Amino acid sequence: MSEFAYRDGILCAEEVPLTRIAEAVGTPFYCYSTQALTRRYGAFAEAFRGLEATVCFALKANSNLAVVRTLAALGAGADVVSGGELRQALAAGVPPAKIVFSGVGKMDAEIRAALEAGILQINVESVAELAEVDAIAASLGLRAPVALRINPDVDANTHAKIATGKSENKFGIDLGHAGEAFARAAALANIELTGIAVHIGSQLTELRPFRSAFGRVAGLVAALRDDGIEIRRLDLGGGLGIAYERETPPEPAEYAAMVAEVFGALGCELILEPGRCLVGSAGVLVTRVVRVKEGISHRFVVVDAGMNDLLRPALYDAYHGIEPVAEPAPEAALTPAEVVGPVCETADTFASERPLPPLAPGELLAVESAGAYGAVMASSYNTRPPAPEVMVRGAEFAVIRPRASLEDLLARDRLPDWLAGEEAAVRLRKA
Ligand code: LLP
């Protein structure tokens, strides 16, 4: 079941035709379905019911205030990786007691803000960071709840740019150094050691790598307990993949069953940090065909969204389904197309050799599964204001981030004294 389906020949988000939103806000735009968010969150939370688990939505996947608030209203906590995401989670109404702070480069001011807010836990990634958190907590006169993130050295079997659990990746404390680091944490006056955190990568489509990483975590819990270090909470990170093309990632229930099997006997509280699997399939990027260029070897369908709006294909060679918003006739011939954006880079390609029906300028296309790591990774490259965001609920829709105007974009720059004013203008004219 998808919340994006054809109704009377037009692709709709729930009950709203995407053509209607395009008329109202122009193109390109992101569109999210409340029902899809609700359904995905519900399936995930339901799978972990009975396991004493807190589901902390990874804001990095989509930090739009309305998206975070929708999930928070359903009971989600938040996994944040910056002071900005922390502010956003709090603004969206996520209770501090359901916020975890991850990341390899937390800065002092961010650690301070997290401690002052009274969040559930900071996931510390190195011994150096541990000492900093201890000192900041001491200066605030409190004890910082801390889990240590370990690097289990497992191959997540995902794209190299989104794998995090091998020892050569920058993340976490090597398993070999874990004993020492935990002993250190347990001895620090202003650290309240809560547990272990792990995250091995994103867009995992099988359980095997999770299982081997989690097996190592369970082994570590036992070893630490033998040394008298109590571990009461395990943060298992995110990483559950979604079906972009023909992948068949595990369902949340299968994932939860495996987690229960590995950790059930340890009596630990759990934290999960899903991002992509809650929001990925809940969003599309709608773009308009600017023109069609028949090259010698290819049919180029040039659209008005670019890699500045959706970077995943350019950065990770990621596959995204592409559907015409006007339902093609059943007999329409599908021929290969290069769907490309207007940005001056060959990497600005959304799809290559993609079978698509005939397309004419002005037609709308929906780029599927764009709800995660889409809008959040947008930029203004080529001085293009990134696509706005819209949320649908039933038959209504609302703009949840308007399109920045060119004026907004250009007004961010400033001239230094030596380039401003009449004198500089004269110099420039002479040059
Ligand atoms: N927790 C931690 C510590 C993480 O680093 C991440 C993702 C997550 C949770 C959420 O993972 P998810 O459930 O979404 O897989 N931009 C890339 C993905 C980068 C993921 C980074 N970390 C992409 O577009 O595929």
Short mmCIF file of N, CA, C and O and ligand atoms in Angstrom, two decimals, residues 58 60-61 79 81 102-103 125 149 161-162 164 171 198-199 201-204 237-241 244 273-277 312 315-316 372-373 377, ligand 1:
data_model
loop_
_atom_site.label_atom_id
_atom_site.label_comp_id
_atom_site.label_asym_id
_atom_site.label_seq_id
_atom_site.Cartn_x
_atom_site.Cartn_y
_atom_site.Cartn_z
N ALA A 58 15.77 9.72 13.88
CA ALA A 58 17.02 10.38 13.50
C ALA A 58 16.70 11.61 12.64
O ALA A 58 16.38 11.48 11.46
N LYS A 60 18.40 13.69 11.22
CA LYS A 60 19.21 13.96 10.04
C LYS A 60 18.50 13.51 8.77
O LYS A 60 18.76 14.04 7.70
N ALA A 61 17.59 12.56 8.88
CA ALA A 61 16.90 12.07 7.68
C ALA A 61 15.90 13.10 7.16
O ALA A 61 15.67 13.22 5.95
N ASP A 79 16.83 11.47 17.77
CA ASP A 79 18.28 11.31 17.74
C ASP A 79 18.82 12.52 17.00
O ASP A 79 18.46 12.74 15.84
N VAL A 81 22.18 15.25 16.01
CA VAL A 81 23.63 15.23 15.80
C VAL A 81 24.25 16.63 15.78
O VAL A 81 25.39 16.78 15.37
N SER A 102 24.01 12.12 19.20
CA SER A 102 25.08 11.31 18.60
C SER A 102 26.01 12.21 17.80
O SER A 102 25.71 13.37 17.56
N GLY A 103 27.11 11.64 17.35
CA GLY A 103 27.98 12.38 16.43
C GLY A 103 29.41 12.43 16.90
O GLY A 103 29.69 12.47 18.10
N GLU A 125 31.82 9.30 21.49
CA GLU A 125 32.49 8.50 20.45
C GLU A 125 33.98 8.32 20.66
O GLU A 125 34.66 7.68 19.85
N ARG A 149 29.79 4.93 22.31
CA ARG A 149 29.53 4.28 21.02
C ARG A 149 30.75 3.45 20.65
O ARG A 149 31.86 3.96 20.60
N LYS A 161 29.91 4.99 1.22
CA LYS A 161 29.79 6.34 1.81
C LYS A 161 28.81 6.39 2.97
O LYS A 161 28.72 7.41 3.65
N ILE A 162 28.05 5.33 3.17
CA ILE A 162 27.11 5.35 4.30
C ILE A 162 27.33 4.15 5.23
O ILE A 162 26.45 3.78 5.99
N THR A 164 29.41 2.75 8.47
CA THR A 164 30.05 3.41 9.62
C THR A 164 30.68 2.44 10.60
O THR A 164 31.31 2.86 11.55
N PHE A 171 33.90 6.46 13.13
CA PHE A 171 32.90 6.42 14.18
C PHE A 171 33.22 5.45 15.33
O PHE A 171 33.68 4.34 15.09
N VAL A 198 25.66 1.77 19.32
CA VAL A 198 26.27 1.22 18.12
C VAL A 198 25.43 1.64 16.92
O VAL A 198 24.20 1.81 17.04
N HIS A 199 26.07 1.87 15.80
CA HIS A 199 25.35 2.17 14.55
C HIS A 199 26.30 1.80 13.43
O HIS A 199 27.39 2.36 13.35
N GLY A 201 25.69 1.58 9.97
CA GLY A 201 25.52 2.11 8.62
C GLY A 201 24.06 2.28 8.28
O GLY A 201 23.19 1.97 9.09
N SER A 202 23.83 2.76 7.08
CA SER A 202 22.48 3.11 6.67
C SER A 202 22.09 2.32 5.42
O SER A 202 22.95 1.82 4.71
N GLN A 203 20.79 2.23 5.18
CA GLN A 203 20.26 1.49 4.03
C GLN A 203 20.77 0.04 4.03
O GLN A 203 21.25 -0.48 3.02
N LEU A 204 20.67 -0.61 5.19
CA LEU A 204 20.99 -2.03 5.26
C LEU A 204 19.76 -2.81 4.81
O LEU A 204 18.64 -2.52 5.22
N GLY A 237 21.12 2.26 17.33
CA GLY A 237 21.30 3.06 16.12
C GLY A 237 20.15 2.90 15.14
O GLY A 237 19.07 2.40 15.48
N GLY A 238 20.41 3.33 13.90
CA GLY A 238 19.38 3.22 12.85
C GLY A 238 19.85 2.25 11.81
O GLY A 238 20.53 1.27 12.13
N GLY A 239 19.50 2.50 10.58
CA GLY A 239 20.11 1.73 9.50
C GLY A 239 19.21 0.83 8.70
O GLY A 239 19.61 0.32 7.65
N LEU A 240 17.98 0.59 9.17
CA LEU A 240 17.09 -0.31 8.44
C LEU A 240 16.76 0.30 7.07
O LEU A 240 16.31 1.44 6.99
N GLY A 241 17.01 -0.45 6.02
CA GLY A 241 16.84 0.08 4.67
C GLY A 241 15.39 0.12 4.22
O GLY A 241 14.48 -0.38 4.91
N TYR A 244 14.04 0.98 -2.50
CA TYR A 244 14.09 2.04 -3.52
C TYR A 244 13.81 1.44 -4.90
O TYR A 244 13.16 2.04 -5.72
N GLU A 273 17.23 4.25 16.69
CA GLU A 273 17.38 5.55 16.02
C GLU A 273 17.02 5.47 14.54
O GLU A 273 17.84 5.80 13.67
N PRO A 274 15.83 5.03 14.19
CA PRO A 274 15.50 4.92 12.77
C PRO A 274 15.30 6.29 12.14
O PRO A 274 14.73 7.20 12.75
N GLY A 275 15.80 6.45 10.93
CA GLY A 275 15.57 7.68 10.17
C GLY A 275 14.84 7.33 8.90
O GLY A 275 13.62 7.45 8.77
N ARG A 276 15.62 6.79 7.96
CA ARG A 276 15.12 6.52 6.61
C ARG A 276 13.83 5.70 6.58
O ARG A 276 12.91 6.01 5.86
N CYS A 277 13.76 4.63 7.41
CA CYS A 277 12.61 3.73 7.27
C CYS A 277 11.32 4.36 7.82
O CYS A 277 10.24 3.84 7.60
N ARG A 312 21.14 12.60 -3.56
CA ARG A 312 21.46 11.18 -3.40
C ARG A 312 21.93 10.48 -4.69
O ARG A 312 22.90 9.75 -4.66
N LEU A 315 25.52 11.68 -5.34
CA LEU A 315 26.51 11.36 -4.30
C LEU A 315 26.71 9.87 -4.10
O LEU A 315 27.81 9.41 -3.84
N TYR A 316 25.62 9.12 -4.19
CA TYR A 316 25.72 7.68 -3.89
C TYR A 316 25.28 6.80 -5.06
O TYR A 316 25.02 5.61 -4.86
N ALA A 372 13.52 10.86 2.88
CA ALA A 372 14.69 10.81 3.77
C ALA A 372 15.93 11.29 3.03
O ALA A 372 16.16 10.88 1.89
N TYR A 373 16.72 12.10 3.66
CA TYR A 373 17.97 12.60 3.09
C TYR A 373 17.75 13.28 1.75
O TYR A 373 18.56 13.17 0.83
N MET A 377 19.44 17.58 2.64
CA MET A 377 20.76 17.65 2.02
C MET A 377 20.79 18.66 0.87
O MET A 377 21.76 18.73 0.12
N1 LLP B 1 21.96 6.91 14.07
C1 LLP B 1 23.19 7.31 13.67
C2 LLP B 1 24.26 7.41 14.66
C3 LLP B 1 23.42 7.61 12.32
O1 LLP B 1 24.63 7.99 11.93
C4 LLP B 1 22.35 7.50 11.38
C5 LLP B 1 22.56 7.81 9.97
C6 LLP B 1 21.09 7.08 11.86
C7 LLP B 1 20.93 6.79 13.20
C8 LLP B 1 19.90 6.94 10.96
O2 LLP B 1 20.10 5.96 10.01
P1 LLP B 1 18.91 5.49 9.05
O3 LLP B 1 17.89 4.77 9.90
O4 LLP B 1 18.33 6.69 8.41
O5 LLP B 1 19.59 4.59 8.09
N2 LLP B 1 22.70 10.63 3.48
C9 LLP B 1 22.74 9.18 3.37
C10 LLP B 1 22.48 8.49 4.70
C11 LLP B 1 23.43 8.90 5.79
C12 LLP B 1 23.12 8.24 7.11
C13 LLP B 1 23.94 8.78 8.21
N3 LLP B 1 23.66 8.27 9.50
C14 LLP B 1 21.76 8.75 2.29
O6 LLP B 1 21.12 9.60 1.68
O7 LLP B 1 21.63 7.56 2.01
#
